[in-house]
PDB file of C-alpha atoms and ligand atoms in Angstrom:
ATOM      1  CA  MET Z   1      89.633 129.682  82.830  1.00 46.00           C
ATOM      2  CA  ILE Z   2      92.572 129.941  80.504  1.00 49.00           C
ATOM      3  CA  HIS Z   3      95.609 128.451  82.001  1.00 57.00           C
ATOM      4  CA  ASP Z   4      98.730 128.716  79.727  1.00 77.00           C
ATOM      5  CA  ILE Z   5     101.114 128.040  82.538  1.00 90.00           C
ATOM      6  CA  GLY Z   6     100.701 124.998  85.068  1.00 96.00           C
ATOM      7  CA  TYR Z   7     100.299 121.364  85.350  1.00 97.00           C
ATOM      8  CA  TYR Z   8      97.610 118.640  86.378  1.00 98.00           C
ATOM      9  CA  ASP Z   9      98.459 115.443  88.130  1.00 98.00           C
ATOM     10  CA  PHE Z  10      95.777 112.637  86.829  1.00 98.00           C
ATOM     11  CA  HIS Z  11      97.306 110.052  89.204  1.00 98.00           C
ATOM     12  CA  VAL Z  12      96.717 111.113  93.137  1.00 98.00           C
ATOM     13  CA  HIS Z  13      96.095 109.197  95.909  1.00 98.00           C
ATOM     14  CA  ILE Z  14      95.214 111.208  98.423  1.00 96.00           C
ATOM     15  CA  GLY Z  15      92.568 111.815 101.236  1.00 94.00           C
ATOM     16  CA  GLU Z  16      91.746 108.156 102.041  1.00 93.00           C
ATOM     17  CA  LYS Z  17      93.143 105.270 103.293  1.00 90.00           C
ATOM     18  CA  ILE Z  18      95.339 102.372 101.345  1.00 87.00           C
ATOM     19  CA  SER Z  19      95.824  99.257 102.971  1.00 81.00           C
ATOM     20  CA  GLY Z  20      94.710 100.178 105.965  1.00 86.00           C
ATOM     21  CA  TYR Z  21      96.485 103.857 106.079  1.00 93.00           C
ATOM     22  CA  ASP Z  22      95.931 106.697 106.547  1.00 93.00           C
ATOM     23  CA  LEU Z  23      97.834 108.832 103.389  1.00 95.00           C
ATOM     24  CA  SER Z  24      99.938 111.765 105.138  1.00 95.00           C
ATOM     25  CA  ASP Z  25      98.079 114.388 103.169  1.00 92.00           C
ATOM     26  CA  ASN Z  26      94.796 115.711 102.106  1.00 93.00           C
ATOM     27  CA  PHE Z  27      93.435 117.957  99.731  1.00 96.00           C
ATOM     28  CA  ALA Z  28      94.393 121.202 101.888  1.00 96.00           C
ATOM     29  CA  ASP Z  29      98.100 120.296 101.312  1.00 95.00           C
ATOM     30  CA  LEU Z  30      98.062 120.501  97.820  1.00 96.00           C
ATOM     31  CA  GLN Z  31      96.112 124.111  98.061  1.00 95.00           C
ATOM     32  CA  LYS Z  32      99.853 125.752  98.226  1.00 95.00           C
ATOM     33  CA  LEU Z  33     101.305 123.738  94.955  1.00 97.00           C
ATOM     34  CA  SER Z  34      98.275 125.895  93.044  1.00 96.00           C
ATOM     35  CA  GLU Z  35      99.632 129.191  94.013  1.00 94.00           C
ATOM     36  CA  PRO Z  36     100.977 131.167  91.226  1.00 92.00           C
ATOM     37  CA  THR Z  37     104.698 131.066  90.426  1.00 90.00           C
ATOM     38  CA  ASN Z  38     106.737 132.843  87.950  1.00 87.00           C
ATOM     39  CA  ASP Z  39     109.157 129.920  88.044  1.00 91.00           C
ATOM     40  CA  PRO Z  40     109.059 128.184  84.545  1.00 90.00           C
ATOM     41  CA  ALA Z  41     110.826 125.130  86.337  1.00 93.00           C
ATOM     42  CA  ASN Z  42     107.886 125.206  88.757  1.00 94.00           C
ATOM     43  CA  PRO Z  43     104.515 126.192  87.751  1.00 96.00           C
ATOM     44  CA  PRO Z  44     101.204 125.448  89.880  1.00 97.00           C
ATOM     45  CA  LEU Z  45      99.306 122.884  90.030  1.00 98.00           C
ATOM     46  CA  LEU Z  46      95.975 123.539  87.921  1.00 97.00           C
ATOM     47  CA  GLY Z  47      93.773 120.096  88.989  1.00 97.00           C
ATOM     48  CA  ILE Z  48      93.973 116.657  89.752  1.00 98.00           C
ATOM     49  CA  GLY Z  49      92.243 113.297  89.360  1.00 98.00           C
ATOM     50  CA  ALA Z  50      92.131 111.506  92.620  1.00 98.00           C
ATOM     51  CA  PHE Z  51      90.880 108.175  93.649  1.00 98.00           C
ATOM     52  CA  VAL Z  52      88.087 106.740  95.793  1.00 98.00           C
ATOM     53  CA  THR Z  53      88.012 103.056  96.803  1.00 97.00           C
ATOM     54  CA  GLU Z  54      84.927 101.591  97.984  1.00 96.00           C
ATOM     55  CA  GLU Z  55      85.086 100.381 101.556  1.00 93.00           C
ATOM     56  CA  ALA Z  56      83.049  97.357 103.379  1.00 90.00           C
ATOM     57  CA  GLU Z  57      79.819  99.302 104.794  1.00 90.00           C
ATOM     58  CA  TYR Z  58      81.146 102.432 103.057  1.00 93.00           C
ATOM     59  CA  PRO Z  59      78.653 102.619  99.823  1.00 94.00           C
ATOM     60  CA  LEU Z  60      80.943 104.433  96.883  1.00 96.00           C
ATOM     61  CA  ALA Z  61      78.530 106.970  95.990  1.00 96.00           C
ATOM     62  CA  GLN Z  62      78.382 108.180  99.534  1.00 97.00           C
ATOM     63  CA  LYS Z  63      82.021 108.031 100.098  1.00 97.00           C
ATOM     64  CA  LEU Z  64      82.825 109.877  96.801  1.00 98.00           C
ATOM     65  CA  LYS Z  65      80.241 112.496  97.862  1.00 98.00           C
ATOM     66  CA  ASP Z  66      81.838 112.904 101.004  1.00 98.00           C
ATOM     67  CA  MET Z  67      85.304 113.620  99.184  1.00 97.00           C
ATOM     68  CA  GLU Z  68      83.799 115.598  96.537  1.00 98.00           C
ATOM     69  CA  ASP Z  69      82.812 117.962  99.828  1.00 98.00           C
ATOM     70  CA  LYS Z  70      85.748 117.406 101.328  1.00 97.00           C
ATOM     71  CA  ALA Z  71      88.194 118.536  98.034  1.00 97.00           C
ATOM     72  CA  LYS Z  72      85.753 121.728  97.292  1.00 97.00           C
ATOM     73  CA  HIS Z  73      86.163 123.034 100.644  1.00 97.00           C
ATOM     74  CA  GLU Z  74      89.732 122.438 101.334  1.00 96.00           C
ATOM     75  CA  LEU Z  75      91.166 123.024  97.248  1.00 96.00           C
ATOM     76  CA  ALA Z  76      90.322 125.546  94.720  1.00 95.00           C
ATOM     77  CA  ILE Z  77      91.490 123.585  91.790  1.00 97.00           C
ATOM     78  CA  PRO Z  78      88.908 121.081  89.883  1.00 97.00           C
ATOM     79  CA  VAL Z  79      89.327 117.326  90.738  1.00 98.00           C
ATOM     80  CA  HIS Z  80      88.324 114.166  88.513  1.00 98.00           C
ATOM     81  CA  TRP Z  81      87.280 111.252  89.901  1.00 98.00           C
ATOM     82  CA  HIS Z  82      88.730 107.690  89.317  1.00 98.00           C
ATOM     83  CA  LEU Z  83      86.281 105.430  91.079  1.00 98.00           C
ATOM     84  CA  THR Z  84      87.215 101.579  92.389  1.00 98.00           C
ATOM     85  CA  PRO Z  85      84.220  99.512  92.973  1.00 98.00           C
ATOM     86  CA  THR Z  86      85.408  96.182  95.187  1.00 96.00           C
ATOM     87  CA  LYS Z  87      82.002  94.973  96.017  1.00 95.00           C
ATOM     88  CA  SER Z  88      79.502  97.087  93.299  1.00 96.00           C
ATOM     89  CA  LYS Z  89      78.944  95.529  90.150  1.00 96.00           C
ATOM     90  CA  VAL Z  90      77.671  97.540  87.338  1.00 97.00           C
ATOM     91  CA  ASP Z  91      74.302  97.852  87.906  1.00 96.00           C
ATOM     92  CA  ASP Z  92      75.162  99.590  91.585  1.00 96.00           C
ATOM     93  CA  ILE Z  93      77.043 101.799  90.160  1.00 97.00           C
ATOM     94  CA  TYR Z  94      75.601 102.965  86.686  1.00 97.00           C
ATOM     95  CA  GLU Z  95      74.023 106.047  87.837  1.00 96.00           C
ATOM     96  CA  LEU Z  96      76.844 107.467  89.087  1.00 96.00           C
ATOM     97  CA  LEU Z  97      79.135 106.524  86.554  1.00 98.00           C
ATOM     98  CA  LYS Z  98      76.591 108.408  84.248  1.00 97.00           C
ATOM     99  CA  GLU Z  99      78.745 111.833  85.905  1.00 96.00           C
ATOM    100  CA  GLY Z 100      81.636 111.134  83.603  1.00 96.00           C
ATOM    101  CA  HIS Z 101      83.715 109.918  86.277  1.00 98.00           C
ATOM    102  CA  ASP Z 102      86.314 107.020  85.237  1.00 98.00           C
ATOM    103  CA  LEU Z 103      86.767 103.457  87.168  1.00 98.00           C
ATOM    104  CA  LYS Z 104      90.390 102.156  88.472  1.00 98.00           C
ATOM    105  CA  PHE Z 105      90.880  98.675  88.440  1.00 98.00           C
ATOM    106  CA  TYR Z 106      93.353  96.660  89.824  1.00 98.00           C
ATOM    107  CA  THR Z 107      94.855  93.246  87.941  1.00 98.00           C
ATOM    108  CA  THR Z 108      96.882  92.437  91.293  1.00 97.00           C
ATOM    109  CA  TYR Z 109      96.117  93.073  94.970  1.00 95.00           C
ATOM    110  CA  ARG Z 110      94.160  89.960  95.652  1.00 95.00           C
ATOM    111  CA  LYS Z 111      94.842  90.139  98.872  1.00 92.00           C
ATOM    112  CA  GLU Z 112      94.111  93.644  99.614  1.00 91.00           C
ATOM    113  CA  GLY Z 113      90.409  93.106  97.719  1.00 93.00           C
ATOM    114  CA  LEU Z 114      91.228  95.267  95.132  1.00 96.00           C
ATOM    115  CA  TYR Z 115      91.421  92.447  92.598  1.00 98.00           C
ATOM    116  CA  LYS Z 116      89.598  91.997  89.271  1.00 98.00           C
ATOM    117  CA  SER Z 117      90.642  89.089  87.011  1.00 98.00           C
ATOM    118  CA  TYR Z 118      90.554  89.535  83.091  1.00 98.00           C
ATOM    119  CA  GLU Z 119      86.995  88.013  82.934  1.00 98.00           C
ATOM    120  CA  ASP Z 120      85.712  90.355  85.201  1.00 98.00           C
ATOM    121  CA  ILE Z 121      87.081  93.639  83.504  1.00 98.00           C
ATOM    122  CA  ALA Z 122      85.436  91.985  79.987  1.00 98.00           C
ATOM    123  CA  SER Z 123      82.568  91.639  81.760  1.00 98.00           C
ATOM    124  CA  TRP Z 124      82.463  95.589  83.014  1.00 98.00           C
ATOM    125  CA  MET Z 125      83.094  96.530  79.427  1.00 98.00           C
ATOM    126  CA  GLN Z 126      80.799  94.329  77.816  1.00 98.00           C
ATOM    127  CA  ASN Z 127      78.192  95.806  80.385  1.00 98.00           C
ATOM    128  CA  LEU Z 128      79.432  99.190  79.908  1.00 98.00           C
ATOM    129  CA  SER Z 129      79.217  99.063  76.019  1.00 98.00           C
ATOM    130  CA  ASP Z 130      76.914 102.170  76.169  1.00 97.00           C
ATOM    131  CA  LEU Z 131      78.472 104.420  78.632  1.00 98.00           C
ATOM    132  CA  LYS Z 132      82.275 103.502  77.439  1.00 98.00           C
ATOM    133  CA  THR Z 133      83.273 104.677  80.928  1.00 98.00           C
ATOM    134  CA  ARG Z 134      87.118 104.809  80.942  1.00 98.00           C
ATOM    135  CA  ILE Z 135      89.082 102.234  82.701  1.00 98.00           C
ATOM    136  CA  LEU Z 136      92.314 102.845  84.199  1.00 98.00           C
ATOM    137  CA  VAL Z 137      94.055  99.613  84.878  1.00 98.00           C
ATOM    138  CA  HIS Z 138      96.915  98.644  87.165  1.00 98.00           C
ATOM    139  CA  CYS Z 139      98.592  96.183  85.476  1.00 98.00           C
ATOM    140  CA  GLU Z 140     100.262  93.243  87.259  1.00 98.00           C
ATOM    141  CA  ASP Z 141      99.332  89.867  86.200  1.00 98.00           C
ATOM    142  CA  GLU Z 142      98.544  88.279  90.012  1.00 98.00           C
ATOM    143  CA  LEU Z 143      99.625  84.809  89.063  1.00 98.00           C
ATOM    144  CA  ILE Z 144     103.038  85.833  88.017  1.00 98.00           C
ATOM    145  CA  ILE Z 145     103.120  88.124  91.370  1.00 98.00           C
ATOM    146  CA  GLN Z 146     101.922  85.260  93.598  1.00 97.00           C
ATOM    147  CA  GLY Z 147     104.633  83.184  91.986  1.00 98.00           C
ATOM    148  CA  SER Z 148     107.589  85.747  92.626  1.00 98.00           C
ATOM    149  CA  GLN Z 149     106.222  86.152  96.280  1.00 96.00           C
ATOM    150  CA  THR Z 150     108.179  83.003  97.150  1.00 96.00           C
ATOM    151  CA  HIS Z 151     110.789  85.285  97.118  1.00 97.00           C
ATOM    152  CA  SER Z 152     111.787  86.593 100.730  1.00 97.00           C
ATOM    153  CA  PHE Z 153     110.850  90.123 101.302  1.00 98.00           C
ATOM    154  CA  ARG Z 154     114.211  90.818 103.603  1.00 97.00           C
ATOM    155  CA  THR Z 155     115.556  93.906 101.826  1.00 98.00           C
ATOM    156  CA  PRO Z 156     114.006  96.599 100.005  1.00 98.00           C
ATOM    157  CA  PHE Z 157     115.850  95.132  96.869  1.00 98.00           C
ATOM    158  CA  ASP Z 158     114.021  91.980  97.044  1.00 98.00           C
ATOM    159  CA  HIS Z 159     110.916  94.069  95.601  1.00 98.00           C
ATOM    160  CA  THR Z 160     112.075  93.697  92.641  1.00 98.00           C
ATOM    161  CA  PHE Z 161     112.141  89.970  92.589  1.00 98.00           C
ATOM    162  CA  ARG Z 162     108.901  90.132  93.906  1.00 98.00           C
ATOM    163  CA  ARG Z 163     107.030  92.280  91.072  1.00 98.00           C
ATOM    164  CA  PRO Z 164     108.767  91.378  88.204  1.00 98.00           C
ATOM    165  CA  GLU Z 165     108.956  93.405  85.069  1.00 98.00           C
ATOM    166  CA  ILE Z 166     107.017  90.448  83.433  1.00 98.00           C
ATOM    167  CA  ALA Z 167     104.134  90.325  85.282  1.00 98.00           C
ATOM    168  CA  GLU Z 168     103.535  93.974  84.416  1.00 98.00           C
ATOM    169  CA  ASP Z 169     104.090  92.864  80.388  1.00 98.00           C
ATOM    170  CA  LYS Z 170     101.435  90.242  80.950  1.00 98.00           C
ATOM    171  CA  ALA Z 171      98.789  92.073  82.222  1.00 99.00           C
ATOM    172  CA  VAL Z 172      99.086  95.135  80.194  1.00 99.00           C
ATOM    173  CA  GLY Z 173      99.091  92.470  76.919  1.00 98.00           C
ATOM    174  CA  ALA Z 174      95.583  91.059  78.225  1.00 98.00           C
ATOM    175  CA  ILE Z 175      94.232  94.448  78.863  1.00 99.00           C
ATOM    176  CA  LEU Z 176      95.135  95.618  75.564  1.00 98.00           C
ATOM    177  CA  ASN Z 177      93.428  92.760  74.142  1.00 98.00           C
ATOM    178  CA  LEU Z 178      90.339  93.367  75.799  1.00 98.00           C
ATOM    179  CA  ALA Z 179      90.521  97.372  75.137  1.00 98.00           C
ATOM    180  CA  VAL Z 180      90.561  96.319  71.569  1.00 98.00           C
ATOM    181  CA  LYS Z 181      88.425  93.343  71.466  1.00 98.00           C
ATOM    182  CA  TYR Z 182      85.797  95.486  72.899  1.00 98.00           C
ATOM    183  CA  LYS Z 183      86.777  98.981  71.939  1.00 98.00           C
ATOM    184  CA  HIS Z 184      86.699 100.075  75.540  1.00 98.00           C
ATOM    185  CA  PRO Z 185      88.749 103.224  76.384  1.00 98.00           C
ATOM    186  CA  VAL Z 186      91.648 102.019  78.596  1.00 98.00           C
ATOM    187  CA  HIS Z 187      94.382 103.962  79.970  1.00 98.00           C
ATOM    188  CA  ILE Z 188      97.074 101.829  81.823  1.00 98.00           C
ATOM    189  CA  VAL Z 189      98.658 103.748  84.819  1.00 98.00           C
ATOM    190  CA  HIS Z 190     102.278 104.041  85.973  1.00 98.00           C
ATOM    191  CA  VAL Z 191     103.875 101.921  82.657  1.00 98.00           C
ATOM    192  CA  SER Z 192     107.038 101.055  83.939  1.00 98.00           C
ATOM    193  CA  SER Z 193     108.331  98.406  81.474  1.00 98.00           C
ATOM    194  CA  PRO Z 194     109.178  99.560  78.132  1.00 98.00           C
ATOM    195  CA  THR Z 195     108.281  96.332  76.560  1.00 98.00           C
ATOM    196  CA  SER Z 196     104.623  97.041  77.809  1.00 98.00           C
ATOM    197  CA  ALA Z 197     105.186 100.667  76.394  1.00 98.00           C
ATOM    198  CA  LEU Z 198     105.514  99.367  72.832  1.00 98.00           C
ATOM    199  CA  MET Z 199     102.789  96.708  73.166  1.00 98.00           C
ATOM    200  CA  ILE Z 200     100.719 100.009  74.097  1.00 98.00           C
ATOM    201  CA  LYS Z 201     101.950 101.553  70.917  1.00 98.00           C
ATOM    202  CA  GLU Z 202     101.228  98.661  68.722  1.00 98.00           C
ATOM    203  CA  ALA Z 203      97.802  98.197  70.228  1.00 98.00           C
ATOM    204  CA  LYS Z 204      96.833 101.950  69.676  1.00 98.00           C
ATOM    205  CA  ARG Z 205      96.742 101.308  66.110  1.00 98.00           C
ATOM    206  CA  ASP Z 206      94.219  99.143  66.065  1.00 98.00           C
ATOM    207  CA  PHE Z 207      92.053 100.977  68.670  1.00 98.00           C
ATOM    208  CA  ASP Z 208      92.789 104.801  69.156  1.00 98.00           C
ATOM    209  CA  GLY Z 209      90.773 104.480  72.832  1.00 98.00           C
ATOM    210  CA  ILE Z 210      93.890 103.711  74.611  1.00 98.00           C
ATOM    211  CA  THR Z 211      96.128 105.968  76.435  1.00 98.00           C
ATOM    212  CA  CYS Z 212      98.998 105.687  79.015  1.00 98.00           C
ATOM    213  CA  GLU Z 213     100.712 107.074  81.256  1.00 98.00           C
ATOM    214  CA  THR Z 214     104.311 106.948  83.044  1.00 98.00           C
ATOM    215  CA  ALA Z 215     105.525 108.667  86.289  1.00 98.00           C
ATOM    216  CA  PRO Z 216     108.757 109.896  86.594  1.00 98.00           C
ATOM    217  CA  HIS Z 217     110.238 108.169  89.056  1.00 98.00           C
ATOM    218  CA  TYR Z 218     110.601 105.342  86.440  1.00 98.00           C
ATOM    219  CA  LEU Z 219     112.473 107.408  84.261  1.00 98.00           C
ATOM    220  CA  LEU Z 220     114.831 109.065  86.708  1.00 98.00           C
ATOM    221  CA  TYR Z 221     115.830 106.075  88.927  1.00 98.00           C
ATOM    222  CA  ASN Z 222     116.580 102.491  88.645  1.00 98.00           C
ATOM    223  CA  GLU Z 223     116.375  99.725  90.994  1.00 98.00           C
ATOM    224  CA  GLU Z 224     119.813 100.393  91.922  1.00 98.00           C
ATOM    225  CA  ARG Z 225     117.847 102.938  94.566  1.00 98.00           C
ATOM    226  CA  LEU Z 226     116.971 100.288  96.476  1.00 98.00           C
ATOM    227  CA  ARG Z 227     120.114  99.333  98.092  1.00 98.00           C
ATOM    228  CA  GLU Z 228     120.372 102.917  99.368  1.00 97.00           C
ATOM    229  CA  PRO Z 229     120.184 103.366 103.231  1.00 95.00           C
ATOM    230  CA  ASP Z 230     116.491 103.651 103.648  1.00 96.00           C
ATOM    231  CA  ALA Z 231     115.491 102.612 100.757  1.00 98.00           C
ATOM    232  CA  HIS Z 232     112.332 100.868 102.494  1.00 98.00           C
ATOM    233  CA  ARG Z 233     110.960 104.579 102.359  1.00 97.00           C
ATOM    234  CA  PHE Z 234     111.290 104.495  98.115  1.00 95.00           C
ATOM    235  CA  LEU Z 235     108.845 101.155  97.812  1.00 97.00           C
ATOM    236  CA  CYS Z 236     106.251 101.719  95.474  1.00 97.00           C
ATOM    237  CA  THR Z 237     104.838  99.394  93.232  1.00 97.00           C
ATOM    238  CA  PRO Z 238     105.838  98.324  90.633  1.00 98.00           C
ATOM    239  CA  PRO Z 239     109.241  98.730  91.857  1.00 98.00           C
ATOM    240  CA  TYR Z 240     111.788 100.942  89.927  1.00 98.00           C
ATOM    241  CA  ARG Z 241     113.358  98.414  87.081  1.00 98.00           C
ATOM    242  CA  LYS Z 242     116.799  97.482  85.822  1.00 98.00           C
ATOM    243  CA  GLU Z 243     118.982 100.214  84.111  1.00 98.00           C
ATOM    244  CA  SER Z 244     118.546  98.727  80.582  1.00 98.00           C
ATOM    245  CA  SER Z 245     114.605  98.879  81.267  1.00 98.00           C
ATOM    246  CA  ARG Z 246     115.135 102.546  82.742  1.00 98.00           C
ATOM    247  CA  GLY Z 247     117.038 103.611  79.744  1.00 98.00           C
ATOM    248  CA  LEU Z 248     114.889 102.056  77.086  1.00 98.00           C
ATOM    249  CA  LEU Z 249     111.988 103.507  78.813  1.00 98.00           C
ATOM    250  CA  VAL Z 250     113.714 107.130  78.653  1.00 98.00           C
ATOM    251  CA  GLU Z 251     113.996 106.645  74.855  1.00 98.00           C
ATOM    252  CA  LEU Z 252     110.183 105.742  74.591  1.00 98.00           C
ATOM    253  CA  PHE Z 253     109.377 108.870  76.482  1.00 98.00           C
ATOM    254  CA  GLN Z 254     111.485 111.024  74.043  1.00 98.00           C
ATOM    255  CA  ASP Z 255     109.576 109.321  71.147  1.00 97.00           C
ATOM    256  CA  GLY Z 256     106.411 110.624  72.640  1.00 97.00           C
ATOM    257  CA  ILE Z 257     105.077 107.066  73.343  1.00 97.00           C
ATOM    258  CA  PHE Z 258     103.351 108.508  76.617  1.00 98.00           C
ATOM    259  CA  ASP Z 259     100.114 110.049  76.616  1.00 98.00           C
ATOM    260  CA  ILE Z 260     100.686 111.943  79.640  1.00 98.00           C
ATOM    261  CA  LEU Z 261     102.959 112.020  82.952  1.00 98.00           C
ATOM    262  CA  ALA Z 262     101.330 111.272  86.355  1.00 98.00           C
ATOM    263  CA  SER Z 263     102.808 111.341  89.614  1.00 98.00           C
ATOM    264  CA  ASP Z 264     101.425 108.230  91.333  1.00 98.00           C
ATOM    265  CA  HIS Z 265     101.405 110.397  94.312  1.00 98.00           C
ATOM    266  CA  CYS Z 266     100.900 108.258  97.122  1.00 97.00           C
ATOM    267  CA  ALA Z 267     102.630 109.427 100.643  1.00 97.00           C
ATOM    268  CA  PHE Z 268     103.051 108.203 104.024  1.00 97.00           C
ATOM    269  CA  ASP Z 269     104.612 109.197 106.970  1.00 96.00           C
ATOM    270  CA  ASN Z 270     108.189 108.521 106.945  1.00 96.00           C
ATOM    271  CA  SER Z 271     107.514 107.470 110.694  1.00 96.00           C
ATOM    272  CA  LEU Z 272     105.376 104.938 108.821  1.00 96.00           C
ATOM    273  CA  LYS Z 273     107.206 103.463 106.634  1.00 97.00           C
ATOM    274  CA  ASP Z 274     109.783 103.535 109.405  1.00 97.00           C
ATOM    275  CA  ARG Z 275     108.026 101.088 111.940  1.00 97.00           C
ATOM    276  CA  PHE Z 276     107.746  98.373 108.892  1.00 97.00           C
ATOM    277  CA  LYS Z 277     111.629  98.401 108.206  1.00 96.00           C
ATOM    278  CA  ASN Z 278     112.109  95.029 109.390  1.00 96.00           C
ATOM    279  CA  ASP Z 279     108.676  93.767 107.959  1.00 97.00           C
ATOM    280  CA  LEU Z 280     108.947  94.224 104.449  1.00 97.00           C
ATOM    281  CA  GLU Z 281     105.817  92.351 103.826  1.00 95.00           C
ATOM    282  CA  LYS Z 282     103.868  94.800 105.911  1.00 95.00           C
ATOM    283  CA  ILE Z 283     105.187  98.023 104.627  1.00 96.00           C
ATOM    284  CA  PRO Z 284     102.756 100.274 102.734  1.00 95.00           C
ATOM    285  CA  MET Z 285     103.546 100.717  99.365  1.00 96.00           C
ATOM    286  CA  GLY Z 286     103.960 104.191  97.668  1.00 96.00           C
ATOM    287  CA  ILE Z 287     105.854 107.861  97.733  1.00 97.00           C
ATOM    288  CA  PRO Z 288     105.117 111.332  97.094  1.00 97.00           C
ATOM    289  CA  GLY Z 289     105.506 113.116  93.765  1.00 98.00           C
ATOM    290  CA  ILE Z 290     102.789 115.754  93.089  1.00 98.00           C
ATOM    291  CA  ASP Z 291     104.966 118.472  94.260  1.00 97.00           C
ATOM    292  CA  LYS Z 292     107.897 117.565  91.992  1.00 97.00           C
ATOM    293  CA  LEU Z 293     106.071 116.003  88.931  1.00 98.00           C
ATOM    294  CA  TYR Z 294     106.580 118.774  86.624  1.00 98.00           C
ATOM    295  CA  SER Z 295     109.866 120.228  88.107  1.00 98.00           C
ATOM    296  CA  SER Z 296     111.989 116.940  88.176  1.00 98.00           C
ATOM    297  CA  ILE Z 297     111.157 116.370  84.639  1.00 98.00           C
ATOM    298  CA  TYR Z 298     111.904 119.803  83.847  1.00 98.00           C
ATOM    299  CA  GLN Z 299     115.067 119.971  85.166  1.00 97.00           C
ATOM    300  CA  GLU Z 300     116.088 116.407  83.938  1.00 98.00           C
ATOM    301  CA  PHE Z 301     114.819 116.496  80.383  1.00 98.00           C
ATOM    302  CA  VAL Z 302     113.829 119.802  79.089  1.00 97.00           C
ATOM    303  CA  LYS Z 303     116.841 121.926  80.510  1.00 97.00           C
ATOM    304  CA  SER Z 304     119.140 119.186  78.652  1.00 97.00           C
ATOM    305  CA  SER Z 305     116.861 119.493  75.618  1.00 97.00           C
ATOM    306  CA  LYS Z 306     116.185 115.521  75.849  1.00 97.00           C
ATOM    307  CA  ILE Z 307     112.524 116.770  75.286  1.00 98.00           C
ATOM    308  CA  SER Z 308     111.116 120.021  74.061  1.00 97.00           C
ATOM    309  CA  LYS Z 309     109.285 122.377  76.451  1.00 96.00           C
ATOM    310  CA  GLU Z 310     106.081 121.760  74.279  1.00 96.00           C
ATOM    311  CA  SER Z 311     106.091 118.041  74.529  1.00 97.00           C
ATOM    312  CA  LEU Z 312     106.084 118.452  78.508  1.00 97.00           C
ATOM    313  CA  ASP Z 313     103.342 120.698  78.319  1.00 96.00           C
ATOM    314  CA  GLN Z 314     101.527 118.046  76.092  1.00 97.00           C
ATOM    315  CA  MET Z 315     102.398 115.295  78.665  1.00 98.00           C
ATOM    316  CA  LEU Z 316     101.360 117.735  81.692  1.00 98.00           C
ATOM    317  CA  ARG Z 317      98.831 119.883  80.850  1.00 97.00           C
ATOM    318  CA  ILE Z 318      96.884 119.722  77.613  1.00 96.00           C
ATOM    319  CA  LYS Z 319      96.366 116.102  77.599  1.00 98.00           C
ATOM    320  CA  PRO Z 320      95.869 115.402  81.029  1.00 98.00           C
ATOM    321  CA  ARG Z 321      93.034 118.291  80.903  1.00 97.00           C
ATOM    322  CA  GLU Z 322      91.502 116.893  77.928  1.00 97.00           C
ATOM    323  CA  LEU Z 323      91.366 113.578  79.562  1.00 98.00           C
ATOM    324  CA  MET Z 324      89.782 114.797  82.913  1.00 98.00           C
ATOM    325  CA  ASN Z 325      87.637 117.364  80.828  1.00 95.00           C
ATOM    326  CA  PHE Z 326      88.338 119.864  82.409  1.00 95.00           C
ATOM    327  CA  GLY Z 327      87.770 122.502  79.179  1.00 81.00           C
ATOM    328  CA  GLY Z 328      89.877 125.421  78.895  1.00 68.00           C
ATOM    329  CA  GLU Z 329      92.138 126.623  76.133  1.00 57.00           C
ATOM    330  CA  SER Z 330      91.878 124.391  73.089  1.00 43.00           C
TER     331      SER Z 330
HETATM  332 ZN1  LIG B   1      98.163 104.530  92.064  1.00 51.31          ZN
END
């Protein structure tokens, strides 16, 4: 089918648990976003990339099948899958990867059981040298993060000290080196640091299989948002960055450094967030965003001619559709 109006969201957490808590919405909740509209600022959602994280006693292949069934019943738009094996090795899921799914790895979250070392990721690349399965990477250096977590978490703003920009830069640098060395397709998710964005631009010259995304909240907000009332509800990882970084990120965004925009939609009920208002170390991280992915950028950057509508459509329709192999217009 040919779509020239609408957007895709490559990075959506939905229909599973994150850090032990149910996400607040499901595939059925996205259906209403896909209904046709005539509003150029708010076009329909055309498809998503969703995550399947391996759980103990629940094989990844089975969980993927269950989620595929659910999505098929509840949602009329296509879903592309990003798989996160936690225990499985390449051989365990090789057949699954032949179906064309992506992998998603984290260079942090050791406590949560998601962590993969740079060596682990290098070995996945070596073992997938034939399939060349694209690897999405959440880049924050676990050692730097662990060192930063000695800073106490008394207010939402403390999140910025506990997950500093330098942790992102360190991990992005390491992953880019691996991508270039093994010529392995890599997609860096939710880039929030301008230094990281510039490193990605450099690395793309050495290997054209590297892509990246940023999310609207890193372009629209700076860390001061974490001083607002109820800021615990806006906590996400990586945190919003300082104004100088946000400003530079916007300039790089205007220069077209990002292949796509994606929301990193990860919605929890406010009541759940509120439960941990005074126990921030335990608060589930993540914010909603899929419904505003197109409209927020349109309002802030297209209406004021800071970027063209064509480049927004490139980042939210043409390129994500290509990355997810959805076909359609050429
Ligand atoms: Zn995410």
